[in-house]
């Protein structure tokens, strides 16, 4: 499976992403009725559809053609467009609300994307969403596996991690530099439970970029190291601890 190209896999194994997005939407409790809304990095479209059912007129954009195709097929009540966040300025109209869940840490041209978002946000509009800061055990396990001799000796192109790590402070600086004058960011510690190792590995392989680069054995070797670092039991369920940075900007 290539990262973010298997939309069906992502749709079936992205419960954490959906839960956290819905948590923020409900927490803010904004009036979205008849509001035009742009969902940046809409993925498979299920969160866009949830926003639509809150009354918003939703347009979703994503850099993955496969994700957009899936979203168009399954959520026709929304509009979807294949467009990377960095090219958001190509959209020729403004929005009352913008959202971005589980996306901006993947965007290489983040400053360009945020500046474009600000330029397409109506006066008194609001931009809200979430990103994930570095989960050290998760990424340390991945780095450990990719440096094993067995993987170093594979005839593969060099791996370049597309995930960008931000702190609450550094992401706030990016928002401010893009022209947002009112920002609120906060960080929460969370945990998610998985019934068994298979379900957890499916969740991880749906987004961990190494899984799209290395052979299928990577996820098993990764889990063994992650379980060691986090004290997971040898069998049964898995508990994943992580932090989230939530933001609201205008």
Short mmCIF file of C-alpha atoms in Angstrom, two decimals:
data_model
loop_
_atom_site.label_atom_id
_atom_site.label_comp_id
_atom_site.label_asym_id
_atom_site.label_seq_id
_atom_site.Cartn_x
_atom_site.Cartn_y
_atom_site.Cartn_z
CA UNK A 1 0.00 0.00 0.00
CA UNK A 2 1.29 3.45 -0.92
CA UNK A 3 0.66 6.16 1.64
CA UNK A 4 -2.62 8.06 1.12
CA UNK A 5 -3.34 6.28 -2.17
CA UNK A 6 -5.43 3.50 -0.70
CA UNK A 7 -8.51 5.52 0.19
CA UNK A 8 -10.50 2.43 1.14
CA UNK A 9 -7.84 1.39 3.65
CA UNK A 10 -7.72 4.90 5.11
CA UNK A 11 -11.50 5.11 5.33
CA UNK A 12 -11.63 1.84 7.25
CA UNK A 13 -8.68 2.59 9.53
CA UNK A 14 -8.82 6.27 10.49
CA UNK A 15 -11.06 6.29 13.54
CA UNK A 16 -8.61 8.36 15.59
CA UNK A 17 -8.54 11.12 12.98
CA UNK A 18 -12.33 11.24 12.77
CA UNK A 19 -12.84 11.17 16.54
CA UNK A 20 -10.46 14.08 17.15
CA UNK A 21 -11.91 16.20 14.34
CA UNK A 22 -15.45 15.63 15.59
CA UNK A 23 -14.29 16.42 19.12
CA UNK A 24 -13.04 19.86 18.06
CA UNK A 25 -16.10 20.61 15.92
CA UNK A 26 -18.41 19.84 18.83
CA UNK A 27 -16.20 21.67 21.34
CA UNK A 28 -16.27 24.91 19.34
CA UNK A 29 -20.00 24.54 18.64
CA UNK A 30 -19.92 27.12 15.85
CA UNK A 31 -23.02 28.02 13.88
CA UNK A 32 -22.26 26.56 10.45
CA UNK A 33 -25.75 26.87 9.03
CA UNK A 34 -25.58 28.18 5.43
CA UNK A 35 -21.88 29.01 5.85
CA UNK A 36 -19.47 28.39 2.98
CA UNK A 37 -16.72 26.12 4.27
CA UNK A 38 -13.42 24.93 2.80
CA UNK A 39 -12.03 21.70 4.26
CA UNK A 40 -8.29 21.67 3.55
CA UNK A 41 -6.88 18.16 3.31
CA UNK A 42 -10.31 16.56 3.29
CA UNK A 43 -8.98 13.04 2.77
CA UNK A 44 -11.74 10.49 2.25
CA UNK A 45 -14.43 13.13 2.81
CA UNK A 46 -16.16 11.76 5.90
CA UNK A 47 -15.35 14.79 8.06
CA UNK A 48 -16.43 17.10 5.23
CA UNK A 49 -19.74 15.23 5.16
CA UNK A 50 -20.11 15.66 8.93
CA UNK A 51 -19.61 19.42 8.50
CA UNK A 52 -22.21 19.42 5.73
CA UNK A 53 -24.71 17.84 8.10
CA UNK A 54 -24.02 20.71 10.51
CA UNK A 55 -25.48 23.00 7.85
CA UNK A 56 -22.38 24.15 5.98
CA UNK A 57 -21.96 24.32 2.22
CA UNK A 58 -18.72 22.34 2.00
CA UNK A 59 -15.91 22.24 -0.52
CA UNK A 60 -13.10 19.79 0.21
CA UNK A 61 -9.63 19.81 -1.32
CA UNK A 62 -6.88 17.22 -1.08
CA UNK A 63 -3.54 16.47 -2.75
CA UNK A 64 -4.46 12.81 -3.26
CA UNK A 65 -6.43 11.99 -6.41
CA UNK A 66 -7.45 8.67 -4.88
CA UNK A 67 -8.88 10.34 -1.79
CA UNK A 68 -10.82 12.88 -3.86
CA UNK A 69 -12.23 10.15 -6.08
CA UNK A 70 -13.38 8.22 -3.01
CA UNK A 71 -14.92 11.34 -1.45
CA UNK A 72 -16.78 12.25 -4.65
CA UNK A 73 -18.20 8.74 -4.89
CA UNK A 74 -19.30 8.39 -1.28
CA UNK A 75 -20.26 11.94 -0.26
CA UNK A 76 -21.95 13.63 -3.26
CA UNK A 77 -23.59 16.18 -0.97
CA UNK A 78 -20.23 18.00 -0.82
CA UNK A 79 -18.02 19.39 -3.57
CA UNK A 80 -14.50 18.00 -3.84
CA UNK A 81 -11.52 19.17 -5.83
CA UNK A 82 -8.07 17.68 -6.38
CA UNK A 83 -5.86 20.51 -5.15
CA UNK A 84 -2.87 20.68 -2.82
CA UNK A 85 -3.03 23.09 0.11
CA UNK A 86 -0.09 25.05 -1.31
CA UNK A 87 -2.22 25.91 -4.37
CA UNK A 88 -5.27 27.01 -2.42
CA UNK A 89 -5.00 30.50 -3.93
CA UNK A 90 -6.22 29.03 -7.24
CA UNK A 91 -9.72 28.92 -5.77
CA UNK A 92 -11.49 32.03 -7.02
CA UNK A 93 -13.89 32.74 -4.15
CA UNK A 94 -13.80 33.29 -0.40
CA UNK A 95 -15.18 31.26 2.50
CA UNK A 96 -16.88 31.95 5.81
CA UNK A 97 -15.10 29.06 7.50
CA UNK A 98 -11.99 27.00 6.83
CA UNK A 99 -11.02 23.75 8.50
CA UNK A 100 -8.00 21.49 8.36
CA UNK A 101 -7.78 18.25 10.30
CA UNK A 102 -4.82 15.85 10.29
CA UNK A 103 -3.31 17.62 7.28
CA UNK A 104 -1.07 20.64 7.75
CA UNK A 105 1.83 18.68 9.25
CA UNK A 106 2.11 17.02 5.80
CA UNK A 107 2.23 20.27 3.82
CA UNK A 108 5.72 21.11 2.55
CA UNK A 109 4.83 24.68 1.61
CA UNK A 110 3.02 25.47 4.85
CA UNK A 111 3.70 29.21 4.82
CA UNK A 112 2.30 29.51 1.30
CA UNK A 113 -0.73 27.44 2.23
CA UNK A 114 -1.52 29.45 5.36
CA UNK A 115 -1.10 32.78 3.53
CA UNK A 116 -3.47 31.55 0.82
CA UNK A 117 -5.95 30.40 3.44
CA UNK A 118 -5.90 33.84 5.05
CA UNK A 119 -6.43 35.52 1.69
CA UNK A 120 -9.48 33.33 0.95
CA UNK A 121 -11.06 33.73 4.39
CA UNK A 122 -13.83 36.29 4.56
CA UNK A 123 -13.68 39.20 6.99
CA UNK A 124 -14.80 37.87 10.40
CA UNK A 125 -14.30 34.34 9.10
CA UNK A 126 -12.70 31.60 11.19
CA UNK A 127 -10.08 28.95 10.46
CA UNK A 128 -9.81 26.00 12.84
CA UNK A 129 -8.32 22.55 12.93
CA UNK A 130 -5.64 20.35 14.43
CA UNK A 131 -2.15 18.99 13.89
CA UNK A 132 -0.13 16.36 15.71
CA UNK A 133 3.21 17.27 17.30
CA UNK A 134 5.94 14.68 17.47
CA UNK A 135 5.06 11.46 19.27
CA UNK A 136 8.57 10.41 20.19
CA UNK A 137 7.96 6.70 20.76
CA UNK A 138 6.19 6.34 17.43
CA UNK A 139 8.79 8.16 15.36
CA UNK A 140 11.75 6.78 17.33
CA UNK A 141 10.52 3.27 16.55
CA UNK A 142 10.32 4.10 12.85
CA UNK A 143 13.83 5.59 12.83
CA UNK A 144 15.18 2.55 14.67
CA UNK A 145 13.72 0.11 12.13
CA UNK A 146 14.83 2.01 9.05
CA UNK A 147 18.39 1.98 10.40
CA UNK A 148 18.45 -1.79 10.89
CA UNK A 149 21.03 -3.44 8.57
CA UNK A 150 18.31 -5.41 6.79
CA UNK A 151 16.61 -2.20 5.69
CA UNK A 152 19.79 -0.23 5.07
CA UNK A 153 20.93 -2.91 2.62
CA UNK A 154 17.74 -2.85 0.56
CA UNK A 155 18.05 -1.48 -2.96
CA UNK A 156 15.61 1.39 -2.42
CA UNK A 157 15.72 5.14 -3.01
CA UNK A 158 16.62 7.19 0.05
CA UNK A 159 13.66 7.73 2.36
CA UNK A 160 12.62 11.32 3.03
CA UNK A 161 10.03 11.83 5.74
CA UNK A 162 7.27 14.19 4.47
CA UNK A 163 5.93 14.77 7.99
CA UNK A 164 6.81 18.15 9.53
CA UNK A 165 7.01 18.53 13.29
CA UNK A 166 5.63 21.67 14.94
CA UNK A 167 5.23 22.79 18.51
CA UNK A 168 2.34 24.95 19.63
CA UNK A 169 4.68 27.94 19.62
CA UNK A 170 6.20 27.33 16.19
CA UNK A 171 2.82 26.70 14.57
CA UNK A 172 1.43 29.87 16.12
CA UNK A 173 4.35 31.78 14.62
CA UNK A 174 3.43 30.39 11.18
CA UNK A 175 -0.20 31.47 11.59
CA UNK A 176 0.84 34.96 12.67
CA UNK A 177 3.31 35.30 9.81
CA UNK A 178 0.52 34.36 7.39
CA UNK A 179 -1.55 37.33 8.56
CA UNK A 180 -3.83 35.83 11.19
CA UNK A 181 -4.14 38.43 13.95
CA UNK A 182 -6.21 36.44 16.45
CA UNK A 183 -5.01 32.96 17.30
CA UNK A 184 -5.78 30.48 20.03
CA UNK A 185 -3.82 27.24 20.30
CA UNK A 186 -3.88 24.60 22.97
CA UNK A 187 -2.42 21.14 23.39
CA UNK A 188 -4.16 18.10 24.85
CA UNK A 189 -2.83 14.68 25.78
CA UNK A 190 -4.96 11.82 24.51
CA UNK A 191 -4.98 8.06 24.20
CA UNK A 192 -6.72 5.66 21.87
CA UNK A 193 -7.40 1.99 22.43
CA UNK A 194 -7.29 -0.74 19.79
CA UNK A 195 -8.80 -4.19 20.31
CA UNK A 196 -5.76 -6.00 18.98
CA UNK A 197 -2.40 -5.53 17.29
CA UNK A 198 -3.81 -6.16 13.82
CA UNK A 199 -6.22 -3.22 14.05
CA UNK A 200 -3.50 -0.98 15.45
CA UNK A 201 -1.08 -1.89 12.66
CA UNK A 202 -3.77 -1.19 10.07
CA UNK A 203 -4.31 2.24 11.59
CA UNK A 204 -0.59 3.04 11.63
CA UNK A 205 0.03 1.72 8.11
CA UNK A 206 -2.73 4.00 6.83
CA UNK A 207 -0.58 7.07 7.39
CA UNK A 208 2.98 6.26 8.55
CA UNK A 209 5.01 7.26 5.46
CA UNK A 210 7.61 4.52 5.93
CA UNK A 211 4.92 1.95 5.14
CA UNK A 212 4.61 3.29 1.61
CA UNK A 213 8.36 3.08 1.07
CA UNK A 214 9.56 -0.12 2.72
CA UNK A 215 8.33 -3.73 2.37
CA UNK A 216 5.34 -4.97 4.36
CA UNK A 217 7.67 -6.36 7.03
CA UNK A 218 8.32 -2.80 8.20
CA UNK A 219 5.07 -2.48 10.15
CA UNK A 220 5.74 -5.69 12.10
CA UNK A 221 9.28 -4.65 12.98
CA UNK A 222 8.02 -1.17 13.83
CA UNK A 223 5.37 -2.51 16.18
CA UNK A 224 7.85 -4.74 17.99
CA UNK A 225 10.03 -1.70 18.74
CA UNK A 226 7.06 0.56 19.56
CA UNK A 227 5.67 -2.06 21.96
CA UNK A 228 9.05 -2.22 23.68
CA UNK A 229 9.29 1.57 24.01
CA UNK A 230 5.74 1.95 25.33
CA UNK A 231 5.42 -1.19 27.44
CA UNK A 232 2.65 -2.80 25.40
CA UNK A 233 1.63 -6.37 26.28
CA UNK A 234 2.79 -9.18 24.03
CA UNK A 235 -0.78 -9.92 22.98
CA UNK A 236 -4.23 -8.38 23.25
CA UNK A 237 -5.16 -4.73 22.95
CA UNK A 238 -2.93 -1.72 22.31
CA UNK A 239 -3.07 1.71 23.95
CA UNK A 240 -1.57 4.59 21.95
CA UNK A 241 -0.80 7.82 23.79
CA UNK A 242 -0.39 11.02 21.78
CA UNK A 243 -0.75 14.80 21.89
CA UNK A 244 -2.79 17.09 19.66
CA UNK A 245 -2.43 20.80 18.94
CA UNK A 246 -5.81 22.42 18.30
CA UNK A 247 -6.03 25.89 16.76
CA UNK A 248 -8.55 28.63 16.01
CA UNK A 249 -7.44 31.62 13.94
CA UNK A 250 -8.92 34.66 12.24
#
